[in-house]
Coordinates of C-alpha atoms and ligand atoms in Angstrom, one line a residue:
X29 CA 76.2 -94.4 122.3
X30 CA 77.2 -92.3 125.3
X31 CA 74.1 -91.4 127.3
X32 CA 75.0 -87.7 127.4
X33 CA 73.6 -85.9 130.4
X34 CA 72.3 -82.6 129.2
X35 CA 71.0 -79.6 131.1
X36 CA 68.7 -77.3 129.3
X37 CA 68.1 -73.8 130.7
X38 CA 64.5 -72.6 130.2
X39 CA 61.3 -74.6 129.7
X40 CA 60.0 -72.3 127.0
X41 CA 59.0 -73.9 123.7
X42 CA 62.7 -74.0 122.5
X43 CA 63.9 -75.7 125.6
X44 CA 61.1 -78.2 125.8
X45 CA 61.4 -79.0 122.1
X46 CA 65.1 -79.6 122.5
X47 CA 64.4 -81.8 125.4
X48 CA 61.9 -83.9 123.5
X49 CA 64.2 -84.4 120.5
X50 CA 67.1 -85.3 122.8
X51 CA 65.0 -87.8 124.8
X52 CA 63.8 -89.3 121.5
X53 CA 67.5 -89.9 120.7
X54 CA 68.5 -91.5 124.0
X55 CA 70.0 -88.4 125.7
X56 CA 69.4 -88.0 129.5
X57 CA 68.1 -84.5 130.0
X58 CA 66.7 -82.2 132.6
X59 CA 65.4 -78.7 132.2
X60 CA 66.0 -75.9 134.7
X61 CA 63.2 -73.4 134.6
X62 CA 63.2 -70.2 136.6
X63 CA 59.4 -69.9 136.7
X64 CA 56.6 -72.1 137.9
X65 CA 55.0 -73.0 134.5
X66 CA 56.1 -74.4 131.2
X67 CA 56.0 -72.5 127.9
X68 CA 57.8 -69.2 128.7
X69 CA 56.2 -66.6 126.4
X70 CA 53.7 -69.2 125.1
X71 CA 51.3 -68.6 127.8
X72 CA 48.0 -67.2 129.1
X73 CA 46.4 -66.7 132.5
X74 CA 43.0 -67.1 134.2
X75 CA 41.3 -64.2 135.9
X76 CA 37.9 -64.5 137.6
X77 CA 36.4 -67.0 135.2
X78 CA 38.0 -65.6 132.1
X79 CA 41.2 -66.8 130.3
X80 CA 43.4 -64.2 128.7
X81 CA 45.7 -65.6 126.0
X82 CA 49.1 -64.1 125.9
X83 CA 50.5 -65.6 122.7
X84 CA 49.4 -67.4 119.5
X85 CA 47.8 -65.4 116.7
X86 CA 48.8 -67.8 114.1
X87 CA 50.9 -71.0 114.2
X88 CA 52.8 -71.9 111.0
X89 CA 52.4 -75.7 110.5
X90 CA 48.9 -76.0 112.1
X91 CA 47.7 -77.4 108.7
X92 CA 49.2 -80.3 106.8
X93 CA 50.7 -78.4 103.8
X94 CA 53.7 -77.3 105.6
X95 CA 57.1 -78.5 106.9
X96 CA 56.3 -77.6 110.5
X97 CA 53.2 -79.8 110.6
X98 CA 55.3 -82.9 111.1
X99 CA 57.3 -81.2 113.8
X100 CA 54.2 -80.1 115.7
X101 CA 53.0 -83.7 115.4
X102 CA 56.3 -85.0 116.8
X103 CA 55.6 -82.7 119.8
X104 CA 52.1 -84.0 120.2
X105 CA 50.5 -80.7 119.4
X106 CA 48.5 -81.5 116.2
X107 CA 46.9 -84.5 117.8
X108 CA 45.7 -82.6 120.8
X109 CA 44.7 -79.1 119.5
X110 CA 42.1 -77.8 117.2
X111 CA 42.9 -75.0 114.8
X112 CA 40.7 -72.5 112.9
X113 CA 41.4 -71.0 109.5
X114 CA 39.2 -67.9 109.2
X115 CA 38.2 -66.4 105.9
X116 CA 39.9 -63.2 107.0
X117 CA 43.4 -63.1 108.5
X118 CA 42.6 -59.7 110.0
X119 CA 40.4 -56.7 109.4
X120 CA 41.8 -53.1 109.5
X121 CA 39.3 -50.6 110.7
X122 CA 40.1 -47.0 109.8
X123 CA 39.1 -44.0 111.9
X124 CA 36.6 -42.8 109.2
X125 CA 34.7 -46.1 109.5
X126 CA 36.0 -47.7 106.3
X127 CA 37.7 -51.2 106.4
X128 CA 40.3 -53.1 104.6
X129 CA 40.2 -56.9 105.0
X130 CA 43.4 -59.0 104.8
X131 CA 41.7 -62.0 103.4
X132 CA 43.3 -65.4 103.9
X133 CA 42.3 -66.5 100.5
X134 CA 44.7 -64.9 98.0
X135 CA 42.2 -64.4 95.3
X136 CA 39.9 -62.5 97.7
X137 CA 42.9 -60.5 98.9
X138 CA 43.7 -59.6 95.3
X139 CA 40.2 -58.3 94.8
X140 CA 40.4 -56.4 98.0
X141 CA 43.6 -54.7 97.0
X142 CA 42.1 -54.0 93.5
X143 CA 39.2 -52.4 95.2
X144 CA 41.4 -49.8 97.0
X145 CA 44.1 -49.6 94.4
X146 CA 42.6 -50.3 90.9
X147 CA 45.5 -48.4 89.3
X148 CA 48.0 -50.8 90.8
X149 CA 46.8 -54.0 89.1
X150 CA 50.3 -55.0 87.9
X151 CA 52.0 -54.6 91.3
X152 CA 49.1 -56.4 93.1
X153 CA 49.5 -59.3 90.7
X154 CA 53.2 -59.5 91.5
X155 CA 52.3 -59.6 95.2
X156 CA 49.6 -62.2 94.9
X157 CA 51.6 -64.3 92.5
X158 CA 54.4 -64.5 95.1
X159 CA 51.9 -65.4 97.8
X160 CA 50.6 -68.2 95.5
X161 CA 54.1 -69.6 95.0
X162 CA 54.7 -69.7 98.7
X163 CA 51.3 -71.4 99.2
X164 CA 52.0 -74.1 96.5
X165 CA 55.4 -75.3 97.8
X166 CA 55.5 -77.6 100.8
X167 CA 59.3 -77.6 101.5
X168 CA 59.2 -80.7 103.7
X169 CA 62.7 -80.1 104.9
X170 CA 63.5 -82.8 107.4
X171 CA 67.2 -82.5 107.6
X172 CA 69.1 -79.7 109.3
X173 CA 70.7 -77.5 106.6
X174 CA 74.0 -77.8 108.4
X175 CA 74.0 -81.5 107.4
X176 CA 73.0 -81.0 103.8
X177 CA 75.3 -82.8 101.3
X178 CA 75.3 -82.1 97.5
X179 CA 72.3 -84.4 96.8
X180 CA 70.3 -82.7 99.5
X181 CA 71.1 -79.3 98.0
X182 CA 70.1 -80.5 94.6
X183 CA 66.8 -82.0 95.8
X184 CA 66.0 -78.9 97.8
X185 CA 66.7 -76.7 94.7
X186 CA 64.4 -78.9 92.6
X187 CA 61.6 -78.7 95.1
X188 CA 62.1 -75.1 96.3
X189 CA 63.4 -73.3 93.3
X190 CA 60.4 -71.0 92.8
X191 CA 60.0 -70.5 96.5
X192 CA 63.6 -69.5 96.9
X193 CA 63.3 -67.1 94.0
X194 CA 60.5 -65.3 95.8
X195 CA 62.5 -65.2 99.0
X196 CA 65.7 -64.0 97.2
X197 CA 63.9 -61.4 95.1
X198 CA 61.8 -59.9 97.9
X199 CA 64.0 -60.7 100.9
X200 CA 65.9 -57.4 100.7
X201 CA 62.9 -55.2 99.9
X202 CA 61.1 -53.8 102.9
X203 CA 57.3 -53.7 103.1
X204 CA 57.6 -49.9 103.1
X205 CA 59.7 -49.9 99.9
X206 CA 57.3 -52.2 98.2
X207 CA 54.2 -50.3 99.4
X208 CA 55.6 -47.0 98.2
X209 CA 55.7 -48.4 94.6
X210 CA 51.9 -48.3 94.7
X211 CA 50.4 -45.3 92.8
X212 CA 47.2 -45.5 94.9
X213 CA 47.1 -42.6 97.4
X214 CA 45.1 -44.8 99.8
X215 CA 47.9 -47.5 99.9
X216 CA 50.6 -44.9 100.1
X217 CA 48.9 -43.3 103.1
X218 CA 47.8 -46.4 104.9
X219 CA 50.4 -49.1 104.1
X220 CA 51.5 -49.2 107.8
X221 CA 48.1 -50.5 108.7
X222 CA 47.1 -52.6 105.7
X223 CA 50.4 -54.6 105.4
X224 CA 49.9 -55.4 109.2
X225 CA 53.5 -56.2 110.0
X226 CA 56.5 -53.9 110.9
X227 CA 57.1 -52.1 107.6
X228 CA 60.9 -52.3 108.0
X229 CA 60.7 -56.0 107.6
X230 CA 61.2 -57.7 104.2
X231 CA 58.1 -57.9 102.1
X232 CA 59.0 -61.6 101.6
X233 CA 57.9 -62.1 105.2
X234 CA 54.4 -60.7 104.4
X235 CA 54.3 -62.9 101.3
X236 CA 55.3 -66.0 103.2
X237 CA 52.9 -65.4 106.1
X238 CA 50.0 -64.8 103.7
X239 CA 51.1 -67.7 101.6
X240 CA 50.9 -70.1 104.6
X241 CA 47.6 -68.6 105.6
X242 CA 46.2 -69.0 102.1
X243 CA 47.3 -72.7 102.2
X244 CA 45.4 -73.1 105.5
X245 CA 48.8 -74.1 107.0
X246 CA 48.8 -71.3 109.6
X247 CA 45.6 -71.1 111.6
X248 CA 45.0 -70.2 115.2
X249 CA 44.0 -72.5 118.0
X250 CA 40.6 -72.6 119.7
X251 CA 42.6 -74.0 122.6
X252 CA 44.9 -71.8 124.6
X253 CA 48.6 -71.1 124.1
X254 CA 49.1 -72.4 127.7
X255 CA 47.5 -75.6 126.4
X256 CA 50.2 -75.9 123.7
X257 CA 52.9 -75.5 126.3
X258 CA 51.3 -78.1 128.6
X259 CA 51.1 -80.6 125.7
X260 CA 54.8 -80.2 125.0
X261 CA 55.6 -80.4 128.7
X262 CA 53.7 -83.7 128.9
X263 CA 55.3 -84.9 125.8
X264 CA 58.7 -84.2 127.2
X265 CA 58.0 -85.8 130.5
X266 CA 56.4 -88.8 128.7
X267 CA 59.7 -89.3 127.0
X268 CA 61.5 -89.4 130.3
X269 CA 62.6 -85.8 130.7
X270 CA 62.5 -83.9 134.0
X271 CA 61.7 -80.3 134.6
X272 CA 62.9 -78.5 137.7
X273 CA 60.6 -75.5 138.2
X274 CA 61.5 -72.4 140.2
X275 CA 65.1 -73.3 139.5
X276 CA 66.8 -70.2 138.1
X277 CA 70.3 -70.7 136.7
X278 CA 72.6 -68.0 137.9
X279 CA 75.9 -69.3 136.5
X280 CA 77.0 -71.7 133.7
X281 CA 80.0 -73.5 135.1
X282 CA 83.2 -73.9 133.0
X283 CA 86.6 -75.6 133.4
X284 CA 89.3 -75.2 130.8
X285 CA 86.9 -73.7 128.3
X286 CA 84.4 -76.5 128.6
X287 CA 81.0 -76.3 130.2
X288 CA 80.6 -78.6 133.2
X289 CA 77.2 -77.7 134.6
X290 CA 75.1 -75.0 136.1
X291 CA 74.7 -73.3 139.4
X292 CA 71.2 -72.2 140.5
X293 CA 70.6 -68.9 142.4
X294 CA 70.0 -71.0 145.6
X295 CA 73.6 -72.2 145.3
X296 CA 72.8 -75.8 144.1
X297 CA 75.2 -77.2 141.5
X298 CA 74.3 -79.6 138.8
X299 CA 76.9 -81.2 136.5
X300 CA 76.3 -82.2 132.9
X301 CA 78.2 -83.2 129.8
X302 CA 76.3 -80.7 127.7
X303 CA 74.4 -77.4 128.6
X304 CA 72.0 -75.8 126.2
X305 CA 70.6 -72.4 127.0
X306 CA 67.1 -71.7 125.7
X307 CA 66.8 -68.7 128.0
X308 CA 67.3 -65.0 127.3
X309 CA 70.4 -64.4 125.1
X310 CA 71.8 -61.4 127.0
X311 CA 71.6 -63.0 130.4
X312 CA 73.1 -66.2 129.1
X313 CA 76.1 -64.7 127.4
X314 CA 76.8 -61.7 129.6
X315 CA 75.6 -62.8 133.0
X316 CA 75.5 -66.6 133.3
X317 CA 78.8 -66.7 131.4
X318 CA 80.0 -63.2 132.5
X319 CA 80.7 -62.2 128.9
X320 CA 83.8 -64.3 128.8
X321 CA 82.9 -65.9 125.5
X322 CA 81.3 -63.0 123.7
X323 CA 83.3 -62.1 120.6
X324 CA 83.0 -58.8 118.7
X325 CA 80.2 -60.0 116.5
X326 CA 78.0 -60.9 119.5
X327 CA 78.9 -57.7 121.3
X328 CA 77.9 -55.8 118.2
X329 CA 74.5 -57.5 118.1
X330 CA 73.7 -57.0 121.7
X331 CA 74.8 -53.3 121.5
X332 CA 73.1 -52.5 118.2
X333 CA 70.3 -54.8 117.2
X334 CA 66.8 -53.5 118.0
X335 CA 64.7 -55.8 120.1
X336 CA 61.0 -56.6 119.1
X337 CA 58.9 -53.5 119.7
X338 CA 57.3 -53.7 123.1
X339 CA 53.6 -54.0 123.6
X340 CA 51.0 -53.3 126.3
X341 CA 48.2 -55.9 126.7
X342 CA 44.8 -55.3 128.2
X343 CA 42.7 -58.4 128.8
X344 CA 39.0 -57.6 129.1
X345 CA 36.4 -60.0 130.4
X346 CA 33.2 -58.8 128.8
X347 CA 29.8 -60.1 129.6
X348 CA 28.4 -60.1 126.1
X349 CA 29.0 -62.0 122.8
X350 CA 30.7 -60.7 119.6
X351 CA 29.3 -63.3 117.2
X352 CA 29.5 -61.2 114.1
X353 CA 33.0 -59.8 114.7
X354 CA 36.2 -61.0 113.2
X355 CA 38.7 -62.7 115.6
X356 CA 41.6 -60.4 114.8
X357 CA 41.4 -56.7 113.8
X358 CA 43.0 -53.4 114.3
X359 CA 41.4 -50.0 115.1
X360 CA 43.1 -46.9 113.8
X361 CA 42.9 -44.2 116.4
X362 CA 42.2 -40.4 116.0
X363 CA 45.2 -39.8 118.1
X364 CA 47.9 -41.9 119.9
X365 CA 46.9 -43.4 123.3
X366 CA 47.4 -40.7 125.9
X367 CA 48.2 -42.9 128.9
X368 CA 50.9 -45.0 127.0
X369 CA 54.0 -43.0 128.0
X370 CA 56.0 -41.6 125.2
X371 CA 54.8 -44.1 122.6
X372 CA 52.9 -42.7 119.6
X373 CA 50.8 -45.8 119.1
X374 CA 47.8 -44.8 116.9
X375 CA 46.6 -48.3 116.3
X376 CA 45.0 -50.8 118.6
X377 CA 45.1 -54.5 117.9
X378 CA 42.0 -56.4 119.1
X379 CA 41.7 -60.2 119.5
X380 CA 38.1 -61.4 120.2
X381 CA 38.1 -64.9 121.4
X382 CA 34.7 -65.7 120.1
X383 CA 35.4 -69.2 118.8
X384 CA 37.1 -70.3 122.1
X385 CA 34.6 -72.1 124.3
X386 CA 36.9 -72.4 127.3
X387 CA 38.0 -68.8 127.5
X388 CA 34.9 -67.2 129.1
X389 CA 31.7 -68.3 130.7
X390 CA 28.7 -68.9 128.3
X391 CA 27.4 -65.7 126.8
X392 CA 30.6 -63.8 127.7
X393 CA 33.8 -63.1 125.9
X394 CA 37.5 -62.8 126.5
X395 CA 39.0 -59.9 124.5
X396 CA 42.7 -58.9 124.4
X397 CA 43.7 -55.5 123.1
X398 CA 47.3 -54.5 122.6
X399 CA 49.3 -51.6 121.3
X400 CA 52.9 -50.7 120.8
X401 CA 54.5 -49.1 123.8
X402 CA 57.9 -48.1 125.2
X403 CA 59.7 -50.6 127.3
X404 CA 61.8 -47.9 128.9
X405 CA 58.8 -45.9 130.0
X406 CA 57.2 -48.8 131.9
X407 CA 60.5 -50.2 133.3
X408 CA 61.4 -46.7 134.6
X409 CA 58.0 -46.1 136.1
X410 CA 58.0 -49.5 137.9
X411 CA 61.4 -48.8 139.4
X412 CA 60.9 -45.1 140.4
X413 CA 57.3 -45.0 141.3
X414 CA 55.5 -48.4 141.6
X415 CA 52.3 -46.8 142.7
X416 CA 52.2 -44.6 139.6
X417 CA 53.0 -47.7 137.5
X418 CA 49.8 -49.3 138.8
X419 CA 47.8 -46.1 138.3
X420 CA 49.1 -45.8 134.7
X421 CA 48.1 -49.4 133.9
X422 CA 44.6 -48.6 135.0
X423 CA 44.7 -45.4 133.0
X424 CA 45.6 -47.2 129.8
X425 CA 42.9 -49.8 130.4
X426 CA 40.4 -47.0 131.0
X427 CA 41.3 -45.2 127.8
X428 CA 41.1 -48.4 125.8
X429 CA 37.7 -49.3 127.2
X430 CA 36.5 -45.8 126.2
X431 CA 37.9 -46.3 122.7
X432 CA 36.2 -49.7 122.3
X433 CA 33.0 -48.3 123.6
X434 CA 33.0 -45.6 120.9
X435 CA 34.0 -48.0 118.2
X436 CA 32.2 -51.3 119.1
X437 CA 29.5 -50.2 121.6
X438 CA 28.1 -52.0 124.7
X439 CA 31.5 -52.4 126.3
X440 CA 31.9 -50.4 129.5
X441 CA 28.6 -51.5 131.0
X442 CA 29.6 -55.2 130.4
X443 CA 33.2 -55.1 131.7
X444 CA 33.7 -57.7 134.4
X445 CA 37.5 -58.2 134.5
X446 CA 40.4 -56.0 133.5
X447 CA 44.0 -57.3 133.4
X448 CA 46.9 -55.2 132.1
X449 CA 50.4 -56.5 131.4
X450 CA 53.3 -54.3 130.3
X451 CA 56.8 -55.1 128.9
X452 CA 57.9 -55.2 132.6
X453 CA 55.5 -58.1 133.2
X454 CA 57.2 -60.0 130.3
X455 CA 60.6 -59.3 131.8
X456 CA 59.5 -60.4 135.2
X457 CA 58.0 -63.7 134.1
X458 CA 60.4 -64.7 131.4
X459 CA 63.5 -62.6 131.8
X460 CA 63.4 -61.6 128.1
X461 CA 65.5 -58.5 127.6
X462 CA 63.6 -55.2 127.1
X463 CA 60.4 -57.1 127.7
X464 CA 60.8 -58.4 124.1
X465 CA 58.1 -60.9 123.1
X466 CA 60.0 -62.3 120.0
X467 CA 63.7 -61.6 120.5
X468 CA 65.1 -59.3 117.9
X469 CA 63.0 -57.1 115.6
X470 CA 62.6 -58.6 112.2
X471 CA 63.9 -55.5 110.6
X472 CA 66.2 -55.1 107.6
X473 CA 69.3 -53.8 109.6
X474 CA 69.1 -56.8 111.9
X475 CA 68.3 -59.3 109.1
X476 CA 71.4 -58.2 107.1
X477 CA 73.7 -58.9 110.0
X478 CA 71.9 -62.0 111.3
X479 CA 75.0 -64.2 110.7
X480 CA 76.7 -62.5 113.6
X481 CA 74.4 -64.3 116.0
X482 CA 75.6 -67.7 117.0
X483 CA 74.4 -71.0 118.3
X484 CA 77.6 -71.9 120.0
X485 CA 80.1 -69.5 121.6
X486 CA 83.6 -69.2 120.2
X487 CA 86.1 -71.0 122.4
X488 CA 83.6 -72.7 124.6
X489 CA 83.0 -76.5 124.3
X490 CA 79.9 -78.5 125.3
X491 CA 77.6 -75.5 125.1
X492 CA 74.9 -74.4 122.7
X493 CA 72.2 -71.7 122.5
X494 CA 68.7 -72.0 121.0
X495 CA 65.6 -69.9 121.1
X496 CA 64.5 -66.6 119.7
X497 CA 67.6 -64.7 120.6
X498 CA 69.8 -66.8 118.3
X499 CA 68.2 -65.6 115.0
X500 CA 66.4 -62.5 113.8
X501 CA 62.6 -62.9 114.2
X502 CA 61.5 -65.5 116.6
X503 CA 58.2 -67.3 116.7
X504 CA 57.2 -70.8 117.9
X505 CA 57.9 -72.7 114.7
X506 CA 61.4 -71.3 114.3
X507 CA 62.5 -72.0 117.8
X508 CA 61.2 -75.6 117.4
X509 CA 63.2 -75.9 114.1
X510 CA 66.3 -74.6 115.9
X511 CA 66.0 -77.2 118.6
X512 CA 65.4 -80.0 116.2
X513 CA 68.3 -78.9 113.9
X514 CA 70.6 -78.7 116.9
X515 CA 69.7 -82.2 118.1
X516 CA 70.3 -83.6 114.5
X517 CA 73.8 -82.0 114.6
X518 CA 74.6 -83.4 118.0
X519 CA 73.4 -86.9 116.9
X520 CA 75.6 -86.7 113.8
X521 CA 78.6 -85.6 116.0
X522 CA 77.9 -88.5 118.2
X523 CA 77.8 -91.0 115.3
X524 CA 74.0 -91.6 115.8
X525 CA 71.1 -91.7 113.4
X526 CA 68.7 -88.9 114.3
X527 CA 65.2 -90.3 114.8
X528 CA 61.8 -89.0 115.9
X529 CA 58.5 -90.4 116.8
X530 CA 55.0 -89.0 116.4
X531 CA 53.1 -88.4 119.6
X532 CA 49.7 -89.6 120.5
X533 CA 46.4 -88.0 121.4
X534 CA 46.5 -87.5 125.1
X535 CA 43.0 -86.8 126.6
X536 CA 44.6 -85.9 129.9
X537 CA 46.0 -82.7 128.5
X538 CA 43.2 -81.6 126.3
X539 CA 41.2 -79.4 128.6
X540 CA 40.8 -75.9 127.2
X541 CA 41.6 -72.5 128.7
Ligands
FAD1546 C1 51.9 -61.7 122.9 C2 52.7 -62.6 122.1 C3 52.2 -63.0 120.9 C4 53.0 -63.9 120.1 N1 52.4 -64.4 119.0 C5 53.0 -65.4 118.3 C6 52.4 -66.1 117.2 O1 51.2 -65.7 116.9 N2 53.0 -67.0 116.6 C7 54.3 -67.4 116.9 O2 54.8 -68.3 116.3 N3 54.9 -66.8 117.9 C8 54.3 -65.8 118.6 N4 55.0 -65.2 119.7 C9 56.4 -65.5 119.9 C10 56.7 -66.7 120.6 O3 55.9 -66.9 121.7 C11 58.2 -66.7 121.1 O4 59.0 -66.3 120.0 C12 58.6 -68.1 121.6 O5 57.7 -68.5 122.5 C13 60.0 -68.0 122.2 O6 60.3 -69.2 122.8 P1 61.7 -69.4 123.5 O7 61.6 -70.8 124.1 O8 62.8 -69.1 122.6 O9 61.8 -68.3 124.7 P2 60.9 -68.0 126.0 O10 59.5 -68.3 125.7 O11 61.3 -66.7 126.5 O12 61.4 -69.1 127.0 C14 62.6 -68.9 127.8 C15 62.4 -69.6 129.1 O13 63.6 -69.6 129.9 C16 63.3 -69.3 131.2 N5 64.5 -68.7 131.8 C17 65.0 -67.4 131.6 N6 66.1 -67.2 132.3 C18 66.3 -68.3 133.0 C19 67.3 -68.7 134.0 N7 68.3 -67.9 134.3 N8 67.2 -70.0 134.5 C20 66.2 -70.8 134.2 N9 65.2 -70.5 133.3 C21 65.3 -69.3 132.7 C22 62.1 -68.4 131.2 O14 61.4 -68.3 132.4 C23 61.3 -69.0 130.0 O15 60.4 -70.0 130.5 C24 54.2 -64.4 120.5 C25 54.7 -64.0 121.8 C26 54.0 -63.1 122.6 C27 54.4 -62.8 123.9

């Protein structure tokens, strides 16, 4: 086998996963990472004794009844992280003091829906039956779909028939369309809150997420997102991979429509047989490759697809405990946040890290509050009036602290640390376009045209793209899947059998926070 030298751009989860699978299969790889840390968006940060987690709310594959469980084991994650499956996925708190609980257990969820919408028993059963189907099927897909032969398709159909029926039937119905079939006035008024996700996405996505949660296959870690990134970094380096930090790629080098290497922004040139970009899609296609290999489909996507709605994050170090509170909840507001630019966000999402021993000193708690915001507002403010940008960050935090005080009590007097990040922060640290935290919005218009996005660029050899810009709807499992599938295809093209190994428990990387 040729020992292909491969350069991967970006040490996010996609880039590091690709590196791991390539190293497992004898490729000689190095990763060029613009920043100083592994993980890209899968991150968190320490401030004055507190740790603020910037990523995982749920990880599909954390439990054994799911395809992704094996992949996370290959990357050493399962062996080195502890996950929790709470009774409630999330709790919605309405402004009048009432609640709706999105129970993880589908039977409890059914009861909760019947409580608020007894007249919709038939529709609720359709929903919960679909969730049960998703829960009951462990697809265990090991092979990249690109490599399926007839027998693979037949085996998949036999295993996934019911699952695929759910996805097919509900994949083109939005959450909003589904919710508006309810007769219940409560659901018709509040579906944007109780269905939790963007209501323009397919209801199949809600069914799938709740199905995995019901199967205890999608919990959240008591360790940090940064820890997950460190584990995969160590796995990659243990397999012989090398990461060059603070090495921003400015150009992807080509000769006769073949990629030959990369140039860093300090002028250093590295040659390679293959280059895989796991970095921001726009900057890869239109800056590093100067748009030379963008066809009409790609131009269409980058001109028309909406990117994931931006969010503002406020990390609060609070010197009290929240033992009786759910980990994940939303608070409906009387009116949209005032200090949040032109955004009309009337919902706060609150994550209380009360099961996470390393996140705060004893007797204290790390809390992250986030809300939708406008990327343009913060970008513009940062550029035109940096001082006002800082003031506005403080104003948002102040407003949020007041709101928490009113709703939860004993907040303001116990605040020890406040840390605010905006979409501009995401752009600055990871270069993701529009400060997007998950690539493209998982929204019906985008979903319907997803095929226009590509993993390789027309007319350019020795080059591939992976990561959350190469499909609609990102997320950690899907970027790992893309990386794994790509390496399978490369192995096949190279006449090699794709093989993987399961990592080991590594005490050296298991410190929390
Ligand atoms: C707040 C938040 C919550 C989330 N919650 C979840 C969740 O609960 N579950 C879930 O599955 N997913 C979640 N996600 C989404 C998930 O984190 C992302 O979809 C995923 O991490 C994307 O990985 P990636 O490797 O494709 O991209 P990135 O993480 O963006 O990695 C790209 C890397 O490339 C580097 N780079 C960029 N340009 C260059 C260059 N020119 N040269 C060199 N390096 C470069 C960047 O610095 C970065 O490290 C969340 C994300 C956020 C921010």
